[in-house]
Short mmCIF file of C-alpha atoms and ligand atoms in Angstrom, two decimals:
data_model
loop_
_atom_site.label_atom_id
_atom_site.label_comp_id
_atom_site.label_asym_id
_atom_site.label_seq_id
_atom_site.Cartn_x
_atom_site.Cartn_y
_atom_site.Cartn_z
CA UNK R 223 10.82 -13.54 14.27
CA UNK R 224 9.28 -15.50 16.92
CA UNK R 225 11.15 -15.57 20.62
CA UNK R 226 14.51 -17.19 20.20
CA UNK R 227 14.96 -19.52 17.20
CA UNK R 228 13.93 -22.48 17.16
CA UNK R 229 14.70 -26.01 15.23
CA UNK R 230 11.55 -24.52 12.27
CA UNK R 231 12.72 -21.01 11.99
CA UNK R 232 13.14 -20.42 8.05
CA UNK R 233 16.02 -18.31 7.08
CA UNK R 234 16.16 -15.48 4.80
CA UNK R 235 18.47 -12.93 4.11
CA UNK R 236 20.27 -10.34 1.46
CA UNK R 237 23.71 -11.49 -0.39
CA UNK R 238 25.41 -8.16 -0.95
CA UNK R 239 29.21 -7.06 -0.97
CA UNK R 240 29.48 -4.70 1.27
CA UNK R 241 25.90 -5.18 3.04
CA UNK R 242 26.61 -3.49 7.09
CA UNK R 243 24.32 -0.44 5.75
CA UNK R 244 21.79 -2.30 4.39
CA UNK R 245 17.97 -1.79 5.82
CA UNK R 246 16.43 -4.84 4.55
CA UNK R 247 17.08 -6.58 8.11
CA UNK R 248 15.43 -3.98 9.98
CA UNK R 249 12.63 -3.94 7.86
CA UNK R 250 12.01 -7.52 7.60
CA UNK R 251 12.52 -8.66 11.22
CA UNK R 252 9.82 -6.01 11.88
CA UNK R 253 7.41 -7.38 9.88
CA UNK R 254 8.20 -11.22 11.20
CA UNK R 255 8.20 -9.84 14.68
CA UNK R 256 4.80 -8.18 13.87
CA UNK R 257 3.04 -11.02 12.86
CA UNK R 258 4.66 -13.55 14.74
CA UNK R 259 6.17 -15.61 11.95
CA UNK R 260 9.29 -18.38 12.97
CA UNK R 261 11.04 -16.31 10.28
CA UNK R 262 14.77 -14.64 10.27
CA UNK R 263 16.49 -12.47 8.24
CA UNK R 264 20.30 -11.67 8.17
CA UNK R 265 23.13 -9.89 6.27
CA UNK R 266 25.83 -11.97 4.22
CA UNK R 267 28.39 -10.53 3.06
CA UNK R 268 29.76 -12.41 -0.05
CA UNK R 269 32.52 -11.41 -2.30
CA UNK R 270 32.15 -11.19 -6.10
CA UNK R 271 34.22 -14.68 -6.14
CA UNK R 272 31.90 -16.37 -3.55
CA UNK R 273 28.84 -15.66 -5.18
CA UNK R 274 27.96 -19.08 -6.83
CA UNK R 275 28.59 -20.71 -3.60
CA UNK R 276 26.22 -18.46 -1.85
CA UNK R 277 23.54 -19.45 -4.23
CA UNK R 278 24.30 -22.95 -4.11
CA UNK R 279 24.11 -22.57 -0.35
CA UNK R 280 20.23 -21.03 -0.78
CA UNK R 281 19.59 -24.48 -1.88
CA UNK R 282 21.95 -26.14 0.03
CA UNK R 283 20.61 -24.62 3.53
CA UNK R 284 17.01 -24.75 2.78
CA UNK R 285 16.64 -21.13 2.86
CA UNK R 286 13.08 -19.72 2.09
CA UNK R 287 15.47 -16.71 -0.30
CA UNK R 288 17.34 -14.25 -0.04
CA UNK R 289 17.53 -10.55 -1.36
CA UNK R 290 19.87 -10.05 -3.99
CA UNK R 291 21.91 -6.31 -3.88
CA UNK R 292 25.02 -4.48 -5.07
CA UNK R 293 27.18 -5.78 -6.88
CA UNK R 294 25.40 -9.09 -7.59
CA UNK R 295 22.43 -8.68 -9.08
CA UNK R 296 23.25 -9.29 -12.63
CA UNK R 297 25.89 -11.50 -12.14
CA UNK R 298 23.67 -13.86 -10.34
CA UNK R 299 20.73 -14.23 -13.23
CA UNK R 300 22.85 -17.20 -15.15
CA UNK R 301 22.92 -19.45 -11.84
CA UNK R 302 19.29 -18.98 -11.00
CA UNK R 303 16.85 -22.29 -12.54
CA UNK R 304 14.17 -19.83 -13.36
CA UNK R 305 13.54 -16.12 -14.39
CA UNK R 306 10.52 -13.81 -14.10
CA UNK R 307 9.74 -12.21 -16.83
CA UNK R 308 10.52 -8.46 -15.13
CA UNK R 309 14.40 -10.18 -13.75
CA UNK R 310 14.47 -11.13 -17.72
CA UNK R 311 13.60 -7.88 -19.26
CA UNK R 312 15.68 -6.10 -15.91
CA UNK R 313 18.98 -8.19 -16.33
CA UNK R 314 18.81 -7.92 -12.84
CA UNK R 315 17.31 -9.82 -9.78
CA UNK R 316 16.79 -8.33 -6.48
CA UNK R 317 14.68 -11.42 -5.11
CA UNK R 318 15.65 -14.85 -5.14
CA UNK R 319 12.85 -17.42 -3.65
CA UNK R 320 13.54 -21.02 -3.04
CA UNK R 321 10.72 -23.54 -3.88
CA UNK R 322 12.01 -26.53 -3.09
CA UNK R 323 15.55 -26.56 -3.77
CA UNK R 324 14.05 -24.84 -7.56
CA UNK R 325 15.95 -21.01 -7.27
CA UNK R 326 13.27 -18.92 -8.92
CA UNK R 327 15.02 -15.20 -9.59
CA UNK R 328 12.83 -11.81 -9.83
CA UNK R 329 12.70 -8.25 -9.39
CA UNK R 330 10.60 -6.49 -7.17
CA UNK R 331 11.89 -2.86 -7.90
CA UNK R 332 10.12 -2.24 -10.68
CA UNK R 333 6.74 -3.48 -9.48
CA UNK R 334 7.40 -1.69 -5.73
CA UNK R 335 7.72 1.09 -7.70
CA UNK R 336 4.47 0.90 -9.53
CA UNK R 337 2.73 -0.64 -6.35
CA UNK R 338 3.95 2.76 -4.64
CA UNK R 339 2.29 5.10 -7.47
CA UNK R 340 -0.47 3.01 -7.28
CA UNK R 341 -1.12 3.34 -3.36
CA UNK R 342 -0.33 7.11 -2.79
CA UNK R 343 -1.32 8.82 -5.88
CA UNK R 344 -3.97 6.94 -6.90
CA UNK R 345 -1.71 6.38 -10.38
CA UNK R 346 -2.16 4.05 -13.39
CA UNK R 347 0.43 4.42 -15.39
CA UNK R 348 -2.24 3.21 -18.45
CA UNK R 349 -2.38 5.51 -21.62
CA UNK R 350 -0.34 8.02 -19.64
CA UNK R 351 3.17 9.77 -20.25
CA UNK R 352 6.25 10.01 -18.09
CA UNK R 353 9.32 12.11 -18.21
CA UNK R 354 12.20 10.12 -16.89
CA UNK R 355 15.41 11.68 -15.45
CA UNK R 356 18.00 9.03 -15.59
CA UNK R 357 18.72 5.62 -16.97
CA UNK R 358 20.49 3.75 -14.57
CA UNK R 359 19.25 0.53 -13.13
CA UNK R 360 16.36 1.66 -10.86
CA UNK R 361 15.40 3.68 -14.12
CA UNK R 362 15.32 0.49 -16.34
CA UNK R 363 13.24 -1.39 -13.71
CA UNK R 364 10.28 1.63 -13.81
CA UNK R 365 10.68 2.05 -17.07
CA UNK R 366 9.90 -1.37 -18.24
CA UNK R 367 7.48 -1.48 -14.88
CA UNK R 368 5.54 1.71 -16.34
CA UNK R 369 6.07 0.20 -20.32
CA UNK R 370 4.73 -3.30 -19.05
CA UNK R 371 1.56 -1.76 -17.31
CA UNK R 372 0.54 -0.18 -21.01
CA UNK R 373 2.12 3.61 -20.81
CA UNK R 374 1.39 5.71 -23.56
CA UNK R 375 4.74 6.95 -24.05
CA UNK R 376 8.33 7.20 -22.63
CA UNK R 377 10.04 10.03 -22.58
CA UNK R 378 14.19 9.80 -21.14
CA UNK R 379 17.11 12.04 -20.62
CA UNK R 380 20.16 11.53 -18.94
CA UNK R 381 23.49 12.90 -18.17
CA UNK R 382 25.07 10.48 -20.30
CA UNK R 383 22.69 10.50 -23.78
CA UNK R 384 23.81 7.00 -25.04
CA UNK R 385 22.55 5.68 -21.99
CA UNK R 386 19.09 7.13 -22.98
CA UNK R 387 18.93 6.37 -25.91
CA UNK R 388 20.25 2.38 -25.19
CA UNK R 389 16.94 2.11 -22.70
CA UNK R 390 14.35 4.11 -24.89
CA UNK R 391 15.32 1.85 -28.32
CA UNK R 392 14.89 -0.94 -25.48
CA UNK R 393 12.00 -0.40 -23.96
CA UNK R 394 10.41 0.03 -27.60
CA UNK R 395 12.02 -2.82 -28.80
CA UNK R 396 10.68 -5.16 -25.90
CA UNK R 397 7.48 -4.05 -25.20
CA UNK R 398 6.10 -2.00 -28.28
CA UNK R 399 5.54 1.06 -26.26
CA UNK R 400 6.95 4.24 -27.49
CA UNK R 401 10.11 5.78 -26.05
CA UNK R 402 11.89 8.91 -26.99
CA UNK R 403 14.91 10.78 -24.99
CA UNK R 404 15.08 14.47 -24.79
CA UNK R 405 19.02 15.71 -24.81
CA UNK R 406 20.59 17.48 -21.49
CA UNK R 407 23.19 19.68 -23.68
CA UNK R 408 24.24 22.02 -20.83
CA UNK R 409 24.13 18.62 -18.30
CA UNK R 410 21.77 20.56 -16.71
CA UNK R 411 17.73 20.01 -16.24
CA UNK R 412 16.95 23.26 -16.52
CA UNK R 413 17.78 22.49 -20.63
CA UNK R 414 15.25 20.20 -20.81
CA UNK R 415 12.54 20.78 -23.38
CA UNK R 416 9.65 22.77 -20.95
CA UNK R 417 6.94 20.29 -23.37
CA UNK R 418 8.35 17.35 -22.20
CA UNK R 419 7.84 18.74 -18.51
CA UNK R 420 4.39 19.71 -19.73
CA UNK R 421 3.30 17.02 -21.39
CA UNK R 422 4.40 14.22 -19.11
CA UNK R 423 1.57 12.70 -16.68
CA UNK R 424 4.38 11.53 -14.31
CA UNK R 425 7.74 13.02 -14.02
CA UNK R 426 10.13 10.23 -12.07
CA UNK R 427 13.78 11.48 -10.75
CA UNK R 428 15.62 8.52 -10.44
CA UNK R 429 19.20 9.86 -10.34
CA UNK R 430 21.13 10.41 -6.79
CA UNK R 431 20.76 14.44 -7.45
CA UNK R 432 19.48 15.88 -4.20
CA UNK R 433 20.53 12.91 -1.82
CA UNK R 434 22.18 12.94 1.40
CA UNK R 435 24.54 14.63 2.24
CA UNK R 436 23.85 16.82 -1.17
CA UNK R 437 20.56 17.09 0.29
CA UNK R 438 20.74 20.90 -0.13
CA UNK R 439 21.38 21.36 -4.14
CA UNK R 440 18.45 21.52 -5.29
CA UNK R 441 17.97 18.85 -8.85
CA UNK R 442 17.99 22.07 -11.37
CA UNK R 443 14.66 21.68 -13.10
CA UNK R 444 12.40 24.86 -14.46
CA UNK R 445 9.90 23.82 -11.21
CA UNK R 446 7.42 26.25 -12.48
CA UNK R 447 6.08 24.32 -15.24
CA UNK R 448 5.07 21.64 -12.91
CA UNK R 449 1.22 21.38 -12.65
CA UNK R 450 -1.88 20.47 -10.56
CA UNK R 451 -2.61 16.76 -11.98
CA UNK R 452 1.04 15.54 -12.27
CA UNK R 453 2.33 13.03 -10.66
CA UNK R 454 6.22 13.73 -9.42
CA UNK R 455 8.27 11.20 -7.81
CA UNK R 456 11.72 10.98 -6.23
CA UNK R 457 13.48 7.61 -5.78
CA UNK R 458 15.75 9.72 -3.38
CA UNK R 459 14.86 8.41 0.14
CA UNK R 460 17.12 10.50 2.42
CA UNK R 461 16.03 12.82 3.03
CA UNK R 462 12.48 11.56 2.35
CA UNK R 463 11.05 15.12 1.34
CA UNK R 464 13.65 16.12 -1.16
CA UNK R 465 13.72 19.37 -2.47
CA UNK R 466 12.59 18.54 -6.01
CA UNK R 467 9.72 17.10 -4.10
CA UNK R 468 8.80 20.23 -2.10
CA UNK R 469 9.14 22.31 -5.19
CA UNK R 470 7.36 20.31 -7.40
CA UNK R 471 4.81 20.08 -4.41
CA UNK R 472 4.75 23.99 -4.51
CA UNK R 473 4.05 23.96 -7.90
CA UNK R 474 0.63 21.89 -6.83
CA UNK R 475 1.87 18.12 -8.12
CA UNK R 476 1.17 15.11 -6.46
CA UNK R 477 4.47 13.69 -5.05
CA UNK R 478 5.35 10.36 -3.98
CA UNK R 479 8.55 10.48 -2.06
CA UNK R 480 11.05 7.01 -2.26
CA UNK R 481 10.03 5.28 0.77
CA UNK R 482 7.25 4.09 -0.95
CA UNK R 483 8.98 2.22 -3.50
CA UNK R 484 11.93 1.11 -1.01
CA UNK R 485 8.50 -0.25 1.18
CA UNK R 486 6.77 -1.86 -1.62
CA UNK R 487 9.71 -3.89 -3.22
CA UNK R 488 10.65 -5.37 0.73
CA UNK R 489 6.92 -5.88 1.07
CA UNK R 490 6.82 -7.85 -2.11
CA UNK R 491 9.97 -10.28 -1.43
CA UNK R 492 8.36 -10.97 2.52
CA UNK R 493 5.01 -11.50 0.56
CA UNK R 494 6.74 -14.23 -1.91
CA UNK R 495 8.50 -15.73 1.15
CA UNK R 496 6.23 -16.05 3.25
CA UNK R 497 2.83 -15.90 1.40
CA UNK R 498 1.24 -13.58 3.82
CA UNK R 499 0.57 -9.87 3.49
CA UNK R 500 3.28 -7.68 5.01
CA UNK R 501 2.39 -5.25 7.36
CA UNK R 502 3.07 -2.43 5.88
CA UNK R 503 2.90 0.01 8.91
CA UNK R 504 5.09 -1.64 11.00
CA UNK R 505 7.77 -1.80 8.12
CA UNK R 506 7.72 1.80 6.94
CA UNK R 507 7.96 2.53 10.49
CA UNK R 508 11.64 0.40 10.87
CA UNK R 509 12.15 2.12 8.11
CA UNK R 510 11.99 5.09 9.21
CA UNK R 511 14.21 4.80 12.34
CA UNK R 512 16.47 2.79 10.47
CA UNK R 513 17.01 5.82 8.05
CA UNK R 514 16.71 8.27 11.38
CA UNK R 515 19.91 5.45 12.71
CA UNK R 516 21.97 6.46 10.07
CA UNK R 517 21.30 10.04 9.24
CA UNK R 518 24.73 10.64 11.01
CA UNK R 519 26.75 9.06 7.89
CA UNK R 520 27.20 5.96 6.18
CA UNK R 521 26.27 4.68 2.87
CA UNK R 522 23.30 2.82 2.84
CA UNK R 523 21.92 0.28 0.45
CA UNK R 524 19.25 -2.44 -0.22
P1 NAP U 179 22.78 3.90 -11.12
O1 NAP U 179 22.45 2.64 -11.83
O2 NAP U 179 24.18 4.13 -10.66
O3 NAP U 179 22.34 5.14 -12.07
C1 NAP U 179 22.53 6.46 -11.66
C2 NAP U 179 21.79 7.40 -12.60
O4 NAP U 179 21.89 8.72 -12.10
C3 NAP U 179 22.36 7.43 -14.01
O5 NAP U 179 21.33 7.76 -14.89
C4 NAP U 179 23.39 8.56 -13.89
O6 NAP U 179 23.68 9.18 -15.14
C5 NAP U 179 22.64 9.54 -13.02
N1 NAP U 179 23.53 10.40 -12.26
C6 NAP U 179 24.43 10.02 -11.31
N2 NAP U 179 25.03 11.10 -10.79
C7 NAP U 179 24.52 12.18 -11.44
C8 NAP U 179 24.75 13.58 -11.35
N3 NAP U 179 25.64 14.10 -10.52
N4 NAP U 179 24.03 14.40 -12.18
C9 NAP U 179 23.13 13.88 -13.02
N5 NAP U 179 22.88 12.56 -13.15
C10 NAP U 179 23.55 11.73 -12.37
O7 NAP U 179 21.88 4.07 -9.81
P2 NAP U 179 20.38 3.57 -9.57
O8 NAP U 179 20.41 2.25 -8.91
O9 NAP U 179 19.63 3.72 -10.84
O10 NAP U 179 19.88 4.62 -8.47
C11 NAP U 179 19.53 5.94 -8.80
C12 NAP U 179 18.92 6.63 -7.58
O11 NAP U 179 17.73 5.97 -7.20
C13 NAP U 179 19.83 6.59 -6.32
O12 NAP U 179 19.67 7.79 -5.63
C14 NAP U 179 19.26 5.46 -5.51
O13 NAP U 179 19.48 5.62 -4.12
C15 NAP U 179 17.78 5.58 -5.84
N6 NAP U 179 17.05 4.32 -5.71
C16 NAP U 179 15.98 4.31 -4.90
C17 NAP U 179 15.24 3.15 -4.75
C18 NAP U 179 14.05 3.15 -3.86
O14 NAP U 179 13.58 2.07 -3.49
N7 NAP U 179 13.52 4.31 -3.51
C19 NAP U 179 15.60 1.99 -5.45
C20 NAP U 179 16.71 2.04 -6.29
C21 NAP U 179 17.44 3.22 -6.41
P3 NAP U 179 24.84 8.60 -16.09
O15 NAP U 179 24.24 7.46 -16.86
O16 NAP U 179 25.18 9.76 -16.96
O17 NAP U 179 25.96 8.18 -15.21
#
């Protein structure tokens, strides 16, 4: 943001329910302070039963768009004008940009994700394999991210197997790209077939195991089949070095902690915004103190 605002400062913001603990304002105030741009970004809180208003309001308002966050971003795809093709595949749109008064919806998770690999591993996810642990939503994002960018192969387990197996015959369906779960009988990693460890290019935790304030149980995995060469990467952001992260580090992969893809998918909504390259420093950086803020407590979100 510029000083002060003024009668051409655009408005953006996140539509969540509850959204106090949310870092996106931090992040992206930063990065309008940083570059100068008559730009503004604020919470709004809206109820379940206030969300088509708040949409309508997008349009309404003139706002340049808004991030979408918990619980709304499925609920809001059938009021958008226009899907991308990742918010289609998703179900679920995080961004929401405005082109005049035309409510275009998409999801940056997915590609912030990839964007993040990409960047600090040096990682294309082309002809390779990845192990998956979980299938919740930021799972279905990568997955179809990782499927969509021409992986070789899939490979998903999760606590709950129908939820596997729902994403895998998904992900196959939709994009032709081979997916198979592995079971977790004793719902615990350490059952997990030691060739899919092996055989998997990338290995991607993307369940809450090992986040604050559990930060100290370790995600049970048999660490020591992790190798030089693999990729291993923790959605977890707090703490940002997570212990599968230093173990699979030990074990002489290349990790890629969650910042990166929490970065990546707020520098991609500022980018479609504002049409300018976000400054990537500066946001990490808010980031950062923003997660230092809160390390006390509190439940954090998008
Ligand atoms: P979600 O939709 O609620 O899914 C949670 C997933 O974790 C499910 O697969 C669930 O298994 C599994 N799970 C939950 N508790 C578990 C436990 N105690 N033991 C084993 N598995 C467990 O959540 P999400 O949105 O996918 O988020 C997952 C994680 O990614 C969270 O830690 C979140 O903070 C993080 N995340 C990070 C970013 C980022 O930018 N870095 C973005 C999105 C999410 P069931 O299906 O069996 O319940």
């Amino acid at each position: 943001m510029v000083s002060g605002i003024s009668g051409r400062t655009r408005v953006c913001g996140i539509v969540g329910w509850p959204v106090e603990h949310s870092f996106s304002p931090a992040m992206h105030n930063a990065a309008f302070a940083a570059l100068e741009l008559d730009y503004v970004y604020v919470p709004f809180p809206v109820p379940p039963s206030n969300l088509p208003g708040a949409v309508t309001a997008v349009r309404d308002l003139g706002l340049a768009g808004v991030n979408v966050t918990i619980p709304h971003k499925t609920a809001v795809l059938p009021l958008l004008d226009e899907l991308s093709r990742e918010a289609r595949l998703t179900g679920a749109v995080n961004t929401i940009v405005n082109r005049s008064g035309r409510l275009i919806g998409d999801n940056t998770d997915g590609k912030g994700f990839l964007r993040s690999l990409v960047e600090n591993a040096k990682f294309l996810p082309s002809g390779k394999t990845a192990l998956i642990l979980g299938a919740g939503g930021a799972a279905r994002a990568l997955a179809i991210e990782l499927a969509l960018a021409g992986a070789k192969k899939l490979v998903i387990t999760n606590r709950s197997q129908e939820r596997a197996a729902e994403l895998a015959g998904f992900i196959t369906e939709k994009t032709g790209v081979k997916a198979e779960i592995v079971p977790w009988p004793a719902g615990r990693f350490e059952t997990i077939p030691g060739e899919a460890l092996l055989e998997a290019d990338l290995v991607v935790q993307a369940t809450p195991l090992g986040m604050y304030p559990n930060d100290v149980s370790a995600v049970p995995l048999p660490f020591e089949l992790f190798r030089p060469g693999q990729v291993a990467c923790d959605l977890v952001y707090n703490p940002v070095e997570t212990i599968f992260l230093k173990r699979a580090a030990r074990a002489g992969a290349t990790v890629v902690d969650g910042l990166g893809m929490l970065l990546y998918q707020g520098a991609l909504s500022f980018e479609m915004w504002t049409g300018v390259a976000a400054p990537l420093e500066v946001m990490r950086d808010a980031l950062l103190s923003w997660k230092n803020k809160i390390a006390d407590g509190g439940k954090e979100n998008c």
